[in-house]
Amino acid sequence: MNITRPFGDTLALIGNTPLVRLAGPSAEAGCDIWGKCEFANPGSSVKDRAALWMIRDAESRGELKPGGTVIEGTAGNTGIGIALVANALGYRTIIVMPDNQSKEKMDTLRALGAQLVLVPPTKYSDPGHFQHVSRRMAEEMPGAVWAGQFDNVANRKAHIEGTSQEIWEQTGGRIDGFTCAAGTGGTIAGVGMGLKEKSPDIRIALTDPHGAALYNYFAHGELRAEGSSVAEGIGQGRITANLEGAPIDTQYRISDEEGLVWVARLLREEGLCLGLSSGINVAGAVALGRELVAEGRERPQVVTILCDTGFRYLSTLYNPEWLAAKGLPVFDWLARTPAPGVEAAA
Ligand code: PMP
């Protein structure tokens, strides 16, 4: 039996996540599709890694001192990661987030003891954008540091030094392609850089949601967004410092509907409850797998990221009224009206 050795402290629980073969996506692509289970981190998302690396980086630069405060502007998951790491190290956390993010994320941040500052969603050029508000707060507060996940490359370093090394080891170096979507870009850039260093033949693909500008940037050299998406945590309109030099070989654009198909199938067929960015990533991985199969690579191995737990989206993705209001397909088991009394009695 393969038993993980005991850890001496809770921060060591971040990373070293399992890699799992996804049966449905593998069958669809005609190759092996693997999911890196980032929902298995203590904060249930891929962002625990970035939080730990950014806080350790601020400490090592002497900016974050005992009793200090970590401030960040975030759509949620980074804040959850920061709050957990900050608690474990004795720092305070202040999180600025747009008020249209899921209620679960807000409640979780409050439950973790973070101070929450909600701002209306607005465009990046507006000084009221959550990232600018959080940066100004950190500048004005003594003892505070701004994590700045978008342009702080300690974020992607977490994936160069952590995620990509783990993927290489877990696949025994037998990996043909990697793909995921970009929020800050830390994951795609960091894993891409780490894997390319191992083998330049590994194809790195960006999977972009609608409403983001990166697909057009990598396909046509022009930052231009088209359409929209309800996926939280992904969809970028600029080249962040984390994305600079990212070794992207190819790119796909995936709709919310395509992502939702995989969210539903992975839940129903494989017992995995995930957020929409994971579904979009899996759709991208199937596209990449098919491309590699079509080129004649023998039994290609493709890895993607299962970014966060679906339990974070019970009021949105897993809520039939919310899905219907957004014009999105409702999962058939949610659409079924329960017989009177069934839910109350259960
Ligand atoms: N999925 C979810 C749910 C996220 O919260 C994030 C982080 N913003 C991502 C994907 C993308 O990760 P990254 O910031 O490393 O690009």
Short mmCIF file of C-alpha atoms and ligand atoms in Angstrom, two decimals:
data_model
loop_
_atom_site.label_atom_id
_atom_site.label_comp_id
_atom_site.label_asym_id
_atom_site.label_seq_id
_atom_site.Cartn_x
_atom_site.Cartn_y
_atom_site.Cartn_z
CA MET A 1 0.00 0.00 0.00
CA ASN A 2 1.19 3.50 -0.80
CA ILE A 3 0.67 5.56 2.38
CA THR A 4 1.67 9.24 2.48
CA ARG A 5 4.22 9.88 5.22
CA PRO A 6 3.03 12.10 8.11
CA PHE A 7 3.65 15.86 7.86
CA GLY A 8 5.10 17.98 10.65
CA ASP A 9 2.91 21.04 10.02
CA THR A 10 -0.31 22.00 8.27
CA LEU A 11 1.32 24.10 5.53
CA ALA A 12 2.96 20.94 4.22
CA LEU A 13 -0.55 19.79 3.28
CA ILE A 14 -0.49 22.29 0.38
CA GLY A 15 0.48 20.68 -2.92
CA ASN A 16 1.40 17.05 -3.57
CA THR A 17 -2.13 16.58 -4.86
CA PRO A 18 -3.20 13.30 -6.50
CA LEU A 19 -3.30 12.82 -10.27
CA VAL A 20 -6.34 10.86 -11.44
CA ARG A 21 -7.23 9.27 -14.78
CA LEU A 22 -10.59 10.55 -16.01
CA ALA A 23 -12.43 7.69 -17.70
CA GLY A 24 -15.08 9.65 -19.65
CA PRO A 25 -12.73 12.30 -21.08
CA SER A 26 -10.15 9.60 -21.91
CA ALA A 27 -12.78 7.58 -23.82
CA GLU A 28 -13.92 10.70 -25.71
CA ALA A 29 -10.39 11.70 -26.70
CA GLY A 30 -9.08 8.20 -27.43
CA CYS A 31 -6.10 8.73 -25.15
CA ASP A 32 -5.39 9.15 -21.44
CA ILE A 33 -6.67 12.34 -19.81
CA TRP A 34 -5.43 12.96 -16.28
CA GLY A 35 -6.76 15.48 -13.75
CA LYS A 36 -4.50 17.09 -11.15
CA CYS A 37 -6.73 17.21 -8.05
CA GLU A 38 -6.14 20.75 -6.84
CA PHE A 39 -9.48 20.66 -5.02
CA ALA A 40 -7.65 18.36 -2.57
CA ASN A 41 -5.62 21.28 -1.18
CA PRO A 42 -6.62 22.46 2.34
CA GLY A 43 -8.49 25.47 0.88
CA SER A 44 -10.06 23.24 -1.81
CA SER A 45 -8.44 25.04 -4.74
CA VAL A 46 -5.32 25.45 -6.86
CA LYS A 47 -4.74 28.88 -5.28
CA ASP A 48 -3.41 27.59 -1.96
CA ARG A 49 -0.11 27.06 -3.74
CA ALA A 50 0.13 30.65 -4.96
CA ALA A 51 -0.92 31.95 -1.52
CA LEU A 52 1.86 30.00 0.21
CA TRP A 53 4.53 31.01 -2.30
CA MET A 54 3.55 34.72 -2.27
CA ILE A 55 3.50 34.89 1.55
CA ARG A 56 6.84 33.07 1.85
CA ASP A 57 8.25 35.42 -0.79
CA ALA A 58 7.05 38.53 1.10
CA GLU A 59 8.64 37.13 4.28
CA SER A 60 11.92 36.40 2.57
CA ARG A 61 12.05 39.94 1.14
CA GLY A 62 11.57 41.23 4.71
CA GLU A 63 8.29 42.97 3.79
CA LEU A 64 6.00 40.78 5.86
CA LYS A 65 6.88 40.77 9.54
CA PRO A 66 5.29 39.07 12.59
CA GLY A 67 1.83 40.48 13.27
CA GLY A 68 1.59 41.85 9.72
CA THR A 69 -1.42 41.91 7.40
CA VAL A 70 -1.77 40.34 3.96
CA ILE A 71 -4.12 42.23 1.62
CA GLU A 72 -5.32 40.91 -1.72
CA GLY A 73 -7.84 41.60 -4.42
CA THR A 74 -9.29 38.28 -5.48
CA ALA A 75 -12.30 36.56 -6.98
CA GLY A 76 -12.23 34.29 -3.94
CA ASN A 77 -10.02 31.23 -4.08
CA THR A 78 -6.76 33.11 -3.60
CA GLY A 79 -8.30 34.86 -0.61
CA ILE A 80 -9.27 31.53 0.92
CA GLY A 81 -5.72 30.23 0.40
CA ILE A 82 -4.20 33.41 1.84
CA ALA A 83 -6.50 33.37 4.88
CA LEU A 84 -5.53 29.76 5.68
CA VAL A 85 -1.80 30.32 5.21
CA ALA A 86 -1.93 33.65 7.10
CA ASN A 87 -3.77 32.02 10.01
CA ALA A 88 -1.17 29.25 10.16
CA LEU A 89 1.64 31.85 10.25
CA GLY A 90 -0.01 34.44 12.52
CA TYR A 91 -0.88 37.17 10.00
CA ARG A 92 -4.17 39.05 9.47
CA THR A 93 -5.97 38.91 6.11
CA ILE A 94 -7.99 41.56 4.29
CA ILE A 95 -9.66 40.51 1.05
CA VAL A 96 -11.17 42.87 -1.53
CA MET A 97 -13.51 41.13 -3.95
CA PRO A 98 -16.18 41.99 -6.52
CA ASP A 99 -19.65 41.65 -5.01
CA ASN A 100 -20.88 39.35 -7.82
CA GLN A 101 -18.82 36.35 -6.72
CA SER A 102 -20.44 33.27 -5.18
CA LYS A 103 -21.94 33.65 -1.69
CA GLU A 104 -20.13 30.48 -0.64
CA LYS A 105 -16.76 32.13 -1.24
CA MET A 106 -17.76 35.22 0.76
CA ASP A 107 -19.14 33.13 3.64
CA THR A 108 -16.03 30.95 3.59
CA LEU A 109 -13.70 33.95 3.79
CA ARG A 110 -15.67 35.40 6.71
CA ALA A 111 -15.66 32.00 8.44
CA LEU A 112 -11.88 31.82 8.09
CA GLY A 113 -11.55 35.15 9.89
CA ALA A 114 -10.61 37.31 6.90
CA GLN A 115 -11.90 40.88 6.77
CA LEU A 116 -13.94 41.17 3.59
CA VAL A 117 -14.28 44.35 1.51
CA LEU A 118 -16.86 44.05 -1.29
CA VAL A 119 -16.69 46.40 -4.27
CA PRO A 120 -18.91 46.64 -7.37
CA PRO A 121 -17.49 44.80 -10.40
CA THR A 122 -15.92 47.24 -12.85
CA LYS A 123 -13.32 47.32 -15.60
CA TYR A 124 -9.60 47.13 -14.83
CA SER A 125 -9.00 50.73 -15.99
CA ASP A 126 -11.39 52.01 -13.28
CA PRO A 127 -9.61 53.00 -10.01
CA GLY A 128 -12.48 51.28 -8.18
CA HIS A 129 -11.48 47.87 -9.61
CA PHE A 130 -10.89 45.37 -6.78
CA GLN A 131 -7.22 44.99 -7.62
CA HIS A 132 -6.52 48.73 -7.40
CA VAL A 133 -8.59 49.13 -4.22
CA SER A 134 -6.62 46.33 -2.53
CA ARG A 135 -3.25 47.76 -3.65
CA ARG A 136 -4.08 51.22 -2.30
CA MET A 137 -5.24 49.77 1.03
CA ALA A 138 -1.91 47.94 1.41
CA GLU A 139 0.05 51.11 0.53
CA GLU A 140 -1.80 53.08 3.19
CA MET A 141 -1.75 50.53 6.04
CA PRO A 142 1.41 50.15 8.15
CA GLY A 143 2.66 46.54 8.34
CA ALA A 144 0.53 45.45 5.39
CA VAL A 145 1.71 43.76 2.19
CA TRP A 146 -0.20 43.44 -1.06
CA ALA A 147 -0.04 39.92 -2.48
CA GLY A 148 -0.70 41.17 -6.04
CA GLN A 149 -1.23 37.70 -7.50
CA PHE A 150 -1.64 38.88 -11.12
CA ASP A 151 1.81 40.42 -11.48
CA ASN A 152 3.61 38.77 -8.59
CA VAL A 153 5.65 35.99 -10.19
CA ALA A 154 5.99 34.15 -6.87
CA ASN A 155 2.55 32.92 -8.00
CA ARG A 156 3.82 31.08 -11.08
CA LYS A 157 6.94 29.97 -9.19
CA ALA A 158 4.60 27.82 -7.06
CA HIS A 159 3.76 25.92 -10.24
CA ILE A 160 7.31 25.83 -11.64
CA GLU A 161 8.70 24.45 -8.37
CA GLY A 162 5.62 22.53 -7.25
CA THR A 163 2.84 21.54 -9.66
CA SER A 164 4.95 20.87 -12.77
CA GLN A 165 7.52 18.79 -10.86
CA GLU A 166 4.73 16.72 -9.31
CA ILE A 167 3.09 16.15 -12.71
CA TRP A 168 6.41 15.06 -14.20
CA GLU A 169 6.99 12.57 -11.37
CA GLN A 170 3.41 11.32 -11.26
CA THR A 171 3.40 10.59 -15.01
CA GLY A 172 6.88 9.05 -14.84
CA GLY A 173 7.92 11.61 -17.46
CA ARG A 174 5.37 10.15 -19.87
CA ILE A 175 3.36 13.26 -20.73
CA ASP A 176 2.53 14.61 -24.18
CA GLY A 177 0.37 17.61 -23.41
CA PHE A 178 -0.84 19.96 -20.69
CA THR A 179 -3.66 22.45 -20.79
CA CYS A 180 -5.60 24.74 -18.48
CA ALA A 181 -7.34 28.12 -18.43
CA ALA A 182 -5.80 31.34 -17.12
CA GLY A 183 -6.98 33.65 -14.37
CA THR A 184 -3.73 35.24 -13.28
CA GLY A 185 -1.96 32.87 -15.66
CA GLY A 186 0.22 31.52 -12.85
CA THR A 187 -0.83 27.91 -13.37
CA ILE A 188 -0.55 27.70 -17.17
CA ALA A 189 2.69 29.68 -17.29
CA GLY A 190 4.33 27.96 -14.32
CA VAL A 191 3.36 24.41 -15.25
CA GLY A 192 4.21 25.14 -18.90
CA MET A 193 7.67 26.49 -18.03
CA GLY A 194 8.42 23.65 -15.63
CA LEU A 195 7.37 20.96 -18.09
CA LYS A 196 9.15 22.53 -21.08
CA GLU A 197 12.35 22.45 -19.06
CA LYS A 198 11.88 18.69 -18.69
CA SER A 199 10.98 18.16 -22.34
CA PRO A 200 10.33 20.78 -25.06
CA ASP A 201 8.11 18.25 -26.90
CA ILE A 202 5.35 18.51 -24.30
CA ARG A 203 2.60 20.55 -25.95
CA ILE A 204 1.31 23.40 -23.76
CA ALA A 205 -2.19 24.58 -24.69
CA LEU A 206 -4.14 27.49 -23.28
CA THR A 207 -7.82 26.73 -22.78
CA ASP A 208 -9.60 30.08 -22.76
CA PRO A 209 -13.22 30.70 -21.74
CA HIS A 210 -15.42 33.03 -23.78
CA GLY A 211 -15.19 36.65 -22.68
CA ALA A 212 -11.40 36.46 -22.29
CA ALA A 213 -8.81 38.04 -24.57
CA LEU A 214 -6.00 35.47 -24.49
CA TYR A 215 -7.31 33.09 -27.17
CA ASN A 216 -7.14 35.86 -29.77
CA TYR A 217 -3.79 37.00 -28.42
CA PHE A 218 -2.11 33.63 -28.87
CA ALA A 219 -3.99 32.78 -32.09
CA HIS A 220 -3.80 36.18 -33.83
CA GLY A 221 -1.52 38.41 -31.75
CA GLU A 222 -4.36 40.66 -30.67
CA LEU A 223 -5.83 41.01 -27.16
CA ARG A 224 -9.51 40.91 -28.01
CA ALA A 225 -12.37 39.38 -25.98
CA GLU A 226 -15.50 37.90 -27.53
CA GLY A 227 -18.64 36.63 -25.82
CA SER A 228 -18.96 36.06 -22.09
CA SER A 229 -18.68 33.40 -19.41
CA VAL A 230 -20.02 32.83 -15.90
CA ALA A 231 -16.93 30.82 -14.90
CA GLU A 232 -15.30 32.30 -11.80
CA GLY A 233 -11.53 32.69 -11.43
CA ILE A 234 -10.64 32.45 -15.13
CA GLY A 235 -10.76 34.80 -18.13
CA GLN A 236 -7.98 37.34 -18.53
CA GLY A 237 -7.91 40.49 -20.64
CA ARG A 238 -4.21 41.40 -20.46
CA ILE A 239 -0.73 39.87 -20.36
CA THR A 240 -0.01 39.76 -16.65
CA ALA A 241 3.58 39.47 -15.44
CA ASN A 242 2.83 35.82 -14.72
CA LEU A 243 1.85 35.28 -18.36
CA GLU A 244 4.94 36.97 -19.79
CA GLY A 245 7.04 34.37 -21.58
CA ALA A 246 4.48 31.60 -21.03
CA PRO A 247 5.36 28.81 -23.51
CA ILE A 248 1.93 28.46 -25.16
CA ASP A 249 2.06 26.22 -28.27
CA THR A 250 -1.63 26.19 -29.10
CA GLN A 251 -4.98 27.42 -27.80
CA TYR A 252 -8.66 26.48 -27.60
CA ARG A 253 -11.75 28.50 -26.82
CA ILE A 254 -14.34 26.64 -24.76
CA SER A 255 -17.91 27.76 -24.04
CA ASP A 256 -19.63 27.54 -20.66
CA GLU A 257 -22.03 24.99 -22.19
CA GLU A 258 -19.14 22.71 -23.22
CA GLY A 259 -17.58 23.09 -19.76
CA LEU A 260 -20.90 22.33 -18.08
CA VAL A 261 -21.20 19.08 -20.02
CA TRP A 262 -18.01 17.90 -18.34
CA VAL A 263 -18.96 19.26 -14.91
CA ALA A 264 -22.18 17.21 -15.18
CA ARG A 265 -20.52 14.09 -16.62
CA LEU A 266 -17.66 14.05 -14.12
CA LEU A 267 -20.17 14.32 -11.28
CA ARG A 268 -22.62 11.72 -12.60
CA GLU A 269 -20.16 9.22 -14.04
CA GLU A 270 -17.05 9.62 -11.90
CA GLY A 271 -18.26 11.10 -8.60
CA LEU A 272 -16.24 14.32 -8.83
CA CYS A 273 -17.97 17.57 -7.82
CA LEU A 274 -16.07 20.44 -9.45
CA GLY A 275 -16.34 24.11 -10.42
CA LEU A 276 -16.84 25.32 -13.98
CA SER A 277 -13.20 26.18 -14.66
CA SER A 278 -12.42 22.47 -14.17
CA GLY A 279 -15.10 21.53 -16.71
CA ILE A 280 -13.67 24.04 -19.20
CA ASN A 281 -10.17 22.65 -18.59
CA VAL A 282 -11.35 19.09 -19.20
CA ALA A 283 -13.04 20.14 -22.46
CA GLY A 284 -9.71 21.68 -23.49
CA ALA A 285 -7.84 18.52 -22.51
CA VAL A 286 -10.17 16.42 -24.70
CA ALA A 287 -9.49 18.79 -27.62
CA LEU A 288 -5.73 18.55 -27.04
CA GLY A 289 -5.89 14.77 -26.71
CA ARG A 290 -7.79 14.46 -30.00
CA GLU A 291 -5.26 16.71 -31.73
CA LEU A 292 -2.34 14.60 -30.51
CA VAL A 293 -4.12 11.37 -31.51
CA ALA A 294 -4.82 12.80 -34.98
CA GLU A 295 -1.11 13.53 -35.38
CA GLY A 296 -0.34 9.87 -34.77
CA ARG A 297 1.24 10.12 -31.32
CA GLU A 298 0.93 6.73 -29.67
CA ARG A 299 -1.52 6.69 -26.72
CA PRO A 300 -0.91 10.33 -25.76
CA GLN A 301 -1.01 11.33 -22.10
CA VAL A 302 -2.67 14.69 -21.41
CA VAL A 303 -2.85 16.43 -18.03
CA THR A 304 -5.17 19.21 -16.91
CA ILE A 305 -6.12 20.93 -13.67
CA LEU A 306 -9.19 20.21 -11.55
CA CYS A 307 -9.09 23.69 -10.02
CA ASP A 308 -11.61 23.77 -7.21
CA THR A 309 -14.48 21.98 -5.49
CA GLY A 310 -18.04 22.30 -6.75
CA PHE A 311 -19.25 22.70 -3.15
CA ARG A 312 -18.13 26.30 -3.55
CA TYR A 313 -20.90 26.87 -6.13
CA LEU A 314 -24.03 25.29 -4.62
CA SER A 315 -25.95 28.56 -5.01
CA THR A 316 -24.87 29.02 -8.63
CA LEU A 317 -23.70 26.11 -10.81
CA TYR A 318 -25.70 23.56 -8.82
CA ASN A 319 -28.82 25.71 -8.48
CA PRO A 320 -31.45 25.17 -11.22
CA GLU A 321 -32.94 28.69 -10.90
CA TRP A 322 -29.54 30.33 -11.24
CA LEU A 323 -28.59 28.22 -14.26
CA ALA A 324 -31.94 28.91 -15.95
CA ALA A 325 -31.64 32.66 -15.26
CA LYS A 326 -28.25 32.64 -16.99
CA GLY A 327 -29.73 30.77 -19.97
CA LEU A 328 -27.56 27.74 -19.22
CA PRO A 329 -28.67 24.10 -19.36
CA VAL A 330 -29.85 22.72 -16.02
CA PHE A 331 -28.39 19.34 -14.98
CA ASP A 332 -31.15 16.80 -15.57
CA TRP A 333 -31.14 15.50 -11.98
CA LEU A 334 -31.62 19.08 -10.71
CA ALA A 335 -34.33 19.84 -13.25
CA ARG A 336 -36.51 16.97 -12.03
CA THR A 337 -39.19 18.29 -9.68
CA PRO A 338 -39.14 16.17 -6.51
CA ALA A 339 -42.38 14.45 -5.53
CA PRO A 340 -44.21 16.41 -2.80
CA GLY A 341 -42.74 15.72 0.63
CA VAL A 342 -39.71 13.78 -0.65
CA GLU A 343 -37.15 16.46 0.14
CA ALA A 344 -38.80 17.43 3.42
CA ALA A 345 -38.85 13.82 4.62
CA ALA A 346 -35.30 13.02 3.51
N1 PMP B 1 -10.01 28.17 -11.60
C1 PMP B 1 -10.42 28.78 -10.48
C2 PMP B 1 -11.71 28.34 -9.85
C3 PMP B 1 -9.66 29.82 -9.91
O1 PMP B 1 -10.08 30.45 -8.81
C4 PMP B 1 -8.46 30.22 -10.57
C5 PMP B 1 -7.65 31.33 -9.98
N2 PMP B 1 -7.99 32.62 -10.37
C6 PMP B 1 -8.09 29.58 -11.75
C7 PMP B 1 -8.87 28.53 -12.23
C8 PMP B 1 -6.90 30.01 -12.59
O2 PMP B 1 -5.66 29.93 -11.98
P1 PMP B 1 -4.51 30.98 -12.30
O3 PMP B 1 -4.79 32.22 -11.50
O4 PMP B 1 -3.28 30.28 -11.82
O5 PMP B 1 -4.47 31.27 -13.74
#
